[in-house]
Coordinates of C-alpha atoms in Angstrom, one line a residue:
X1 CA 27.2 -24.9 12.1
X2 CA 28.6 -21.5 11.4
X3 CA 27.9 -18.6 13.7
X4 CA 27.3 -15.1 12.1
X5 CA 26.8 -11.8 13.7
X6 CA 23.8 -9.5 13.2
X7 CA 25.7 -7.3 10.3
X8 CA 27.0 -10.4 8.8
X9 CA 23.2 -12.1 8.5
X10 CA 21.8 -8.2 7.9
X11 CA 24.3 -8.1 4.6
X12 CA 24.0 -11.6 3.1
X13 CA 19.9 -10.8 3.7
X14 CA 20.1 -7.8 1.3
X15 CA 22.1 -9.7 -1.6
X16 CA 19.5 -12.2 -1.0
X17 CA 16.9 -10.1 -1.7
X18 CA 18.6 -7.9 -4.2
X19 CA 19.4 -11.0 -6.6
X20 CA 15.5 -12.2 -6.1
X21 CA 14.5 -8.9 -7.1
X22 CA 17.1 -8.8 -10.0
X23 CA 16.0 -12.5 -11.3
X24 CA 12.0 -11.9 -10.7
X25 CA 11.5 -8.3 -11.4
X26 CA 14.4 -6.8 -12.7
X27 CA 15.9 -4.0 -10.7
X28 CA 14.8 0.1 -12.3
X29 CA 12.0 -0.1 -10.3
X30 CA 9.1 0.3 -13.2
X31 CA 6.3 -1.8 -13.0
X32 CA 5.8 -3.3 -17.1
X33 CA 3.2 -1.5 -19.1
X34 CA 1.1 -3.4 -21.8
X35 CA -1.1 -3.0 -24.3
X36 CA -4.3 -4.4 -24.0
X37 CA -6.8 -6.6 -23.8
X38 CA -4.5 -9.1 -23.2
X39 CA -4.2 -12.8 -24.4
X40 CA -5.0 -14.9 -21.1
X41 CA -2.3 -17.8 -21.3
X42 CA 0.0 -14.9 -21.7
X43 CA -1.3 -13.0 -18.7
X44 CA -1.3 -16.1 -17.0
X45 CA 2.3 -17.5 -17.3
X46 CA 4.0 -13.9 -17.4
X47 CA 2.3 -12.0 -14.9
X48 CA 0.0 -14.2 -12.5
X49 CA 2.2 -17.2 -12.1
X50 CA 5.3 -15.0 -11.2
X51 CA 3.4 -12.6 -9.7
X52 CA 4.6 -10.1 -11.1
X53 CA 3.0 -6.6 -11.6
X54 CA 2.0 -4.6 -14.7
X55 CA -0.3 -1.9 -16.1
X56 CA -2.3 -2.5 -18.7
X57 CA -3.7 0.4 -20.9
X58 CA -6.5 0.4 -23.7
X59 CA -8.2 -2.4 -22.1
X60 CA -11.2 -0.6 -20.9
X61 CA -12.0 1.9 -23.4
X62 CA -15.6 0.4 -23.7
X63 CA -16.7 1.2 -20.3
X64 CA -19.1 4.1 -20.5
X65 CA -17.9 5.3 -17.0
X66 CA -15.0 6.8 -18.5
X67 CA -17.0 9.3 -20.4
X68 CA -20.0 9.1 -17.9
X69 CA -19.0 9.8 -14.5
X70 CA -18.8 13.3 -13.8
X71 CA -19.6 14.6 -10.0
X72 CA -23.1 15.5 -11.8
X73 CA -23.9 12.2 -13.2
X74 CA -23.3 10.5 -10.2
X75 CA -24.7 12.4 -7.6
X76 CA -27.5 12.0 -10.0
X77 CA -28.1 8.5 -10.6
X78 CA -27.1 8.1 -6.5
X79 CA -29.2 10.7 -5.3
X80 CA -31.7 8.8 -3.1
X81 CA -28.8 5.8 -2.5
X82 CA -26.9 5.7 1.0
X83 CA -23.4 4.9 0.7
X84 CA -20.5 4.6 3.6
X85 CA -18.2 7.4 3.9
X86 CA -14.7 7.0 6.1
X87 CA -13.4 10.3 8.0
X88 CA -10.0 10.6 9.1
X89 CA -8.5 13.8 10.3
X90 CA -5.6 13.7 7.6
X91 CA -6.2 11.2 5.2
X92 CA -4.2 8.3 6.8
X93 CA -7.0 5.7 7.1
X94 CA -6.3 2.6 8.6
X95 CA -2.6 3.3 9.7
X96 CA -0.1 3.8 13.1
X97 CA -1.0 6.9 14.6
X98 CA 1.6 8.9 16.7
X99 CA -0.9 10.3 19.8
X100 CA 1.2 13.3 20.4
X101 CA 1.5 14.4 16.9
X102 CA -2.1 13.7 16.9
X103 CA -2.6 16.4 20.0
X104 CA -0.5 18.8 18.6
X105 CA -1.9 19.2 14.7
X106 CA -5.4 18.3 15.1
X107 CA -6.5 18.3 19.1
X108 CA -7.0 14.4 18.7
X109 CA -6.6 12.5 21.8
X110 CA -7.2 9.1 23.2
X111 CA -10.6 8.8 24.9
X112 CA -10.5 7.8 28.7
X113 CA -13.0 4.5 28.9
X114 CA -14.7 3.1 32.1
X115 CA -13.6 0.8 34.0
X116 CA -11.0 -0.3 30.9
X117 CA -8.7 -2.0 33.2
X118 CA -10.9 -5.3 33.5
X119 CA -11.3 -4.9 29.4
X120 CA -7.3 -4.7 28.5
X121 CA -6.2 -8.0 27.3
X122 CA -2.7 -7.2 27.0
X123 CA -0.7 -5.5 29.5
X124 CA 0.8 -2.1 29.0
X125 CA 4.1 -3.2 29.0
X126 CA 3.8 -5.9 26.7
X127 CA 2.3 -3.1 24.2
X128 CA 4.9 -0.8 24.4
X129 CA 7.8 -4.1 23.9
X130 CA 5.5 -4.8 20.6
X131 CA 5.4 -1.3 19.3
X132 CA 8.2 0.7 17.7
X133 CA 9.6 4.0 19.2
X134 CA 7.0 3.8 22.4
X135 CA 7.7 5.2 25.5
X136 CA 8.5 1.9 28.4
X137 CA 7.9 4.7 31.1
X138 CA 4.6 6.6 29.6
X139 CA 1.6 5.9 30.7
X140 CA 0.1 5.1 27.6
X141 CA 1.6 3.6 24.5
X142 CA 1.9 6.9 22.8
X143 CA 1.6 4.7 18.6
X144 CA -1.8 3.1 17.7
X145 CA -3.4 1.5 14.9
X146 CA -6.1 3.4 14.5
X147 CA -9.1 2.7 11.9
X148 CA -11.5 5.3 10.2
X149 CA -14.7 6.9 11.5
X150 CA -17.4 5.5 9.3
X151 CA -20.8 6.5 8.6
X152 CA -23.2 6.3 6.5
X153 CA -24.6 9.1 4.8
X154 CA -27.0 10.4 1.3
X155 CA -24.3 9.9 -1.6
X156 CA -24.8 13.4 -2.6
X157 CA -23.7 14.5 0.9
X158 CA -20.7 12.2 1.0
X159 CA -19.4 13.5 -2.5
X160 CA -19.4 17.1 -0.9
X161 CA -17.4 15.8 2.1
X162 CA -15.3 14.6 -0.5
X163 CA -14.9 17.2 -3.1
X164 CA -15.2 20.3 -0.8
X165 CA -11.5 18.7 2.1
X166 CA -10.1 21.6 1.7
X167 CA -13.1 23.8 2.7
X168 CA -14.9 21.9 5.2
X169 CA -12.9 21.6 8.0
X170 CA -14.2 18.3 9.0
X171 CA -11.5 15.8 8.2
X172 CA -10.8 14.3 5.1
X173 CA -13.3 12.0 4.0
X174 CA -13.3 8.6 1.8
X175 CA -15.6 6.3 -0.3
X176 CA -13.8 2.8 0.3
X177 CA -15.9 0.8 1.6
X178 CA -15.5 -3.3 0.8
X179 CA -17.7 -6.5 0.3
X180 CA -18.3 -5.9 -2.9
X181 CA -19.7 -2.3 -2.2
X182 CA -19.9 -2.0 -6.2
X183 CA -23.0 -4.0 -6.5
X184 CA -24.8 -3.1 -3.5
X185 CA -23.9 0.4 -2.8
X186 CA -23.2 0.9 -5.8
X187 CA -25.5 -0.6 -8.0
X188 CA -27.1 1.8 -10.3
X189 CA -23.5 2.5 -11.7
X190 CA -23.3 -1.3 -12.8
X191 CA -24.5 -0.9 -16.4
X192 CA -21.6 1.5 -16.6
X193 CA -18.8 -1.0 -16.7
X194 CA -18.3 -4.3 -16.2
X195 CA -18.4 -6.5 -13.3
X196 CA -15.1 -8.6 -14.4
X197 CA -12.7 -8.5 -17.0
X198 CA -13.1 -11.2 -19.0
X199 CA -9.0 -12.1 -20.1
X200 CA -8.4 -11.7 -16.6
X201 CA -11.2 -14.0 -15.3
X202 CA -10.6 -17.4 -18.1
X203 CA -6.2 -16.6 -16.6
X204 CA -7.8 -16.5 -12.8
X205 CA -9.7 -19.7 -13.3
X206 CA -13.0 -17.8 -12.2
X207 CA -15.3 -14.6 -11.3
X208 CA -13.9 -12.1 -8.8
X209 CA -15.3 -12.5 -5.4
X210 CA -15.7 -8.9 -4.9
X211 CA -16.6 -5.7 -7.3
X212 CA -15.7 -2.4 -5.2
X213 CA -15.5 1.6 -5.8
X214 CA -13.0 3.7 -4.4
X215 CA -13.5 7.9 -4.3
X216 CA -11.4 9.9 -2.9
X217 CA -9.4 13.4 -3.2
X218 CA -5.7 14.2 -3.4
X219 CA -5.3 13.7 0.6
X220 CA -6.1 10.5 1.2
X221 CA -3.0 8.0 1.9
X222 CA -2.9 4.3 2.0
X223 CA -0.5 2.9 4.1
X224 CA 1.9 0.1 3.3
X225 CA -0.5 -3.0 3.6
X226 CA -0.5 -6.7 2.0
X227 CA -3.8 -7.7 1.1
X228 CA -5.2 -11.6 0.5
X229 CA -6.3 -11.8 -2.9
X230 CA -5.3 -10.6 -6.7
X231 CA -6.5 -7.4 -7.3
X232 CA -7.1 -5.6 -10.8
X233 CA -7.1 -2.1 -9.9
X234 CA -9.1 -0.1 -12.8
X235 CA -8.6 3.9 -13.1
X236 CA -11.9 5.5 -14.1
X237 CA -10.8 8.8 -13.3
X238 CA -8.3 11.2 -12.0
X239 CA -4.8 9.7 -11.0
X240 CA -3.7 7.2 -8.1
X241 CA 0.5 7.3 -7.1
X242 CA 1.0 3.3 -6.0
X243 CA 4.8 2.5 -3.9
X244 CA 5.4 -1.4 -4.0
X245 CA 7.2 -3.9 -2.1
X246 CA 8.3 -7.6 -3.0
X247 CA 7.5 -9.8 -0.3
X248 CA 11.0 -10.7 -0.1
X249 CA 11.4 -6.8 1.2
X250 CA 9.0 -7.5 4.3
X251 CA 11.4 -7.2 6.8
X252 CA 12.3 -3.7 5.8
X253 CA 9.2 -2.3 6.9
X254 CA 9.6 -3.1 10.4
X255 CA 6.4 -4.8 11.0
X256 CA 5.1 -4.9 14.9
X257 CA 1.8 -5.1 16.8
X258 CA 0.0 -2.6 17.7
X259 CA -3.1 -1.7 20.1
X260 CA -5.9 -0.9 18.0
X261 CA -8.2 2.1 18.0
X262 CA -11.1 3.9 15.8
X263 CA -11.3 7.6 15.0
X264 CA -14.3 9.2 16.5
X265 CA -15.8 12.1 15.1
X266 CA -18.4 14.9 16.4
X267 CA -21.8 15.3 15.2
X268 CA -20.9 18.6 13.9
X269 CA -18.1 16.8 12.0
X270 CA -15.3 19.5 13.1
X271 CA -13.4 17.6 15.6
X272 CA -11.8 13.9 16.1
X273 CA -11.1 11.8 19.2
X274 CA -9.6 8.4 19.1
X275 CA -11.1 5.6 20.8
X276 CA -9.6 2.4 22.0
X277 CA -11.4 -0.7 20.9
X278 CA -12.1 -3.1 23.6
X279 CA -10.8 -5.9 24.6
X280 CA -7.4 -4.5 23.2
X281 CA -5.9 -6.8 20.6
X282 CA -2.8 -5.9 18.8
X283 CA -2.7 -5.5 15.1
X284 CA 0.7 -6.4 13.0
X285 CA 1.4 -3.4 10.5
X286 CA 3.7 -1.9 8.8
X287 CA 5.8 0.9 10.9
X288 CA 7.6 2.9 7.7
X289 CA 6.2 6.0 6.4
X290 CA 7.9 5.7 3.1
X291 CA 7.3 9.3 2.6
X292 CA 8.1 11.6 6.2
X293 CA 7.8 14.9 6.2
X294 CA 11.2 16.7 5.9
X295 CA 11.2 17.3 9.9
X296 CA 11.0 13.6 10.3
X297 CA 13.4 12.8 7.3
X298 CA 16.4 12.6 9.8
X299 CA 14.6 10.2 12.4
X300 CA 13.3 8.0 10.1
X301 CA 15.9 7.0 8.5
X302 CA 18.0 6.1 11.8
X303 CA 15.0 4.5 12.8
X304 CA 14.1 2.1 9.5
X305 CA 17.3 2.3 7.9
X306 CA 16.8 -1.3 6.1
X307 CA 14.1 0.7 4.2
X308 CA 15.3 4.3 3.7
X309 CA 18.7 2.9 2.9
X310 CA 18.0 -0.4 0.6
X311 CA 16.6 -0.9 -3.1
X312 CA 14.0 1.5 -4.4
X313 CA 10.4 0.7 -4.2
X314 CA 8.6 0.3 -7.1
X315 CA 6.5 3.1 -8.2
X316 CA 3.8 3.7 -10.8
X317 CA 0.8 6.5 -10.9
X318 CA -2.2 4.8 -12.8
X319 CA -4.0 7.6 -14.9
X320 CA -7.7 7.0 -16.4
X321 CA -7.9 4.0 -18.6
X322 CA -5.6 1.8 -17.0
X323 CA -5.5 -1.4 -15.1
X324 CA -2.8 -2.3 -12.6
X325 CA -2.9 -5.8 -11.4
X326 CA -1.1 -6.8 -8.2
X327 CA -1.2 -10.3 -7.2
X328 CA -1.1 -11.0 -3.5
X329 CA -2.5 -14.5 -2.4
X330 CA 0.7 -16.1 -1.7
X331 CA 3.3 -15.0 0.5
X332 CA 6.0 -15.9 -1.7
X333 CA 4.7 -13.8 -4.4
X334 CA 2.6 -11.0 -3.8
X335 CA 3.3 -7.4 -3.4
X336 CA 3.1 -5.1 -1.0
X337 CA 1.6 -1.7 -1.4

């Protein structure tokens, strides 16, 4: 058995993953676009069985949303329809919060909770050892996962919390709700496009299992995040900026566990708290920013150098018209976003 030291293991890791990348996926970094509808045995053994990622233009032409949904039309046809809406202070929903930086930008802080000792399920110790960059000696772990405020509102009213971030003052707010929000939220907007795409459903094997519609503005940020199924990600409008992973490239993003939390938000809708959700229990995600601001440039790159310092991400912005399909069932093939 031969020994080998951390910067031995940390450089055979990156050929490793460099030559799976170059083999797979090629190594420029640009996600293949293709004309379509495309042929399904031809989807099937070049994209899905590799998993490998593409964008797909022409392929939805059809679809009357394209030419249809304006702000008008659907505030409109979902005028007497409640939808959910998700508030976050800055846009990061579902993501590790930094409590101080919270305090500082936004007056956000963690909500004291009765009698929360005999509700902890995990020591506050053993949080800080899971989390990266905490504080041994603080009182609190000072990163969280922390979830959006939801609540569920008059469409019209949500599409003004959306439209109108930059003039509201009340947080940043999001239509991206799941469980197939599409047809039950969502409904009336059915006839406007299609429920599945049918190339992609005979190369799948079957029906998706969930329809869903995103809205958001231009300040709302998904964090790095692997989800369980294939997804085929359809543009109606506006633009969407996507920065993918390989699976092989997991262990560059510094994945730990972190106590969960929930943003809370005032009636008035002017100012957040964050609340811990009880019993703790520690969520595994991502720790890299992969963009920082350029006063944390410096620290995160001596703090996730695997990342800042490896092979590009893959990156693609998917205009209206477009498909992108990410594939992301099996471990061994999926993509991270």
């Amino acid at each position: 058995m031969v020994k080998m030291d951390s910067k031995n293991l940390e450089s055979r890791v990156q050929k490793l993953c460099r030559e799976v990348r170059e083999l797979s996926l090629g190594s420029n970094g640009e996600i293949d676009r293709l004309e379509g509808p495309l042929v399904p045995i031809r989807f099937l053994r070049e994209y899905v069985m590799p998993g490998k990622p593409c964008i797909i233009t022409g392929a939805v032409n059809h679809w009357k949303a394209l030419q249809l949904w304006s702000n008008h039309y659907l505030a409109s046809v979902l005028r007497d329809q409640d939808v959910s809406i998700y508030f976050t202070p800055n846009g990061f929903a579902d993501s590790v919060v930094d409590l101080q930086e919270m305090h500082s930008q936004f007056n956000c802080q963690l909500e004291k909770t009765e009698n929360e000792e005999d509700e902890v399920s995990f020591s506050k110790q053993q949080i800080n050892d899971r989390c990266v960059g905490n504080d041994l000696t603080a009182e609190e772990p000072r990163f969280w996962f922390v979830t959006s405020h939801v609540e569920k509102i008059p469409f019209p009213e949500a599409l003004r919390e959306i439209v109108e971030v930059n003039k509201s003052g009340r947080g940043v707010a999001y239509a991206q709700h799941q469980n197939n929000c599409f047809l039950s939220e969502f409904g009336l907007l059915a006839s406007d496009a299609e429920v599945h795409i049918p190339w992609a459903t005979e190369a799948f094997g079957g029906l998706p299992e969930a329809v869903n519609l995103w809205i958001g503005n231009e300040k709302g940020v998904t964090s790095f995040h692997k989800d369980h199924y294939e997804n085929m990600y359809v543009m109606v409008a506006g633009e969407k900026h996507f920065t993918l992973l390989p699976p092989v490239d997991v262990h560059r993003l510094y994945v730990r566990s972190y106590p969960s939390a929930s943003f809370k938000r005032s009636q008035d809708g002017k100012t957040f708290s964050i609340e811990k959700n009880l019993p703790i229990a520690m969520v595994p995600w991502a720790s890299v920013d992969p963009y920082p601001s350029a006063l944390k440039e410096e620290h995160a790159i001596k703090l996730f150098p695997r990342y800042f310092q490896g092979e590009l991400p893959f990156t693609c912005t998917l205009k209206a018209g477009e498909i992108l399909y990410l594939l992301h069932v099996d471990p061994a093939c999926g993509f991270i976003m």
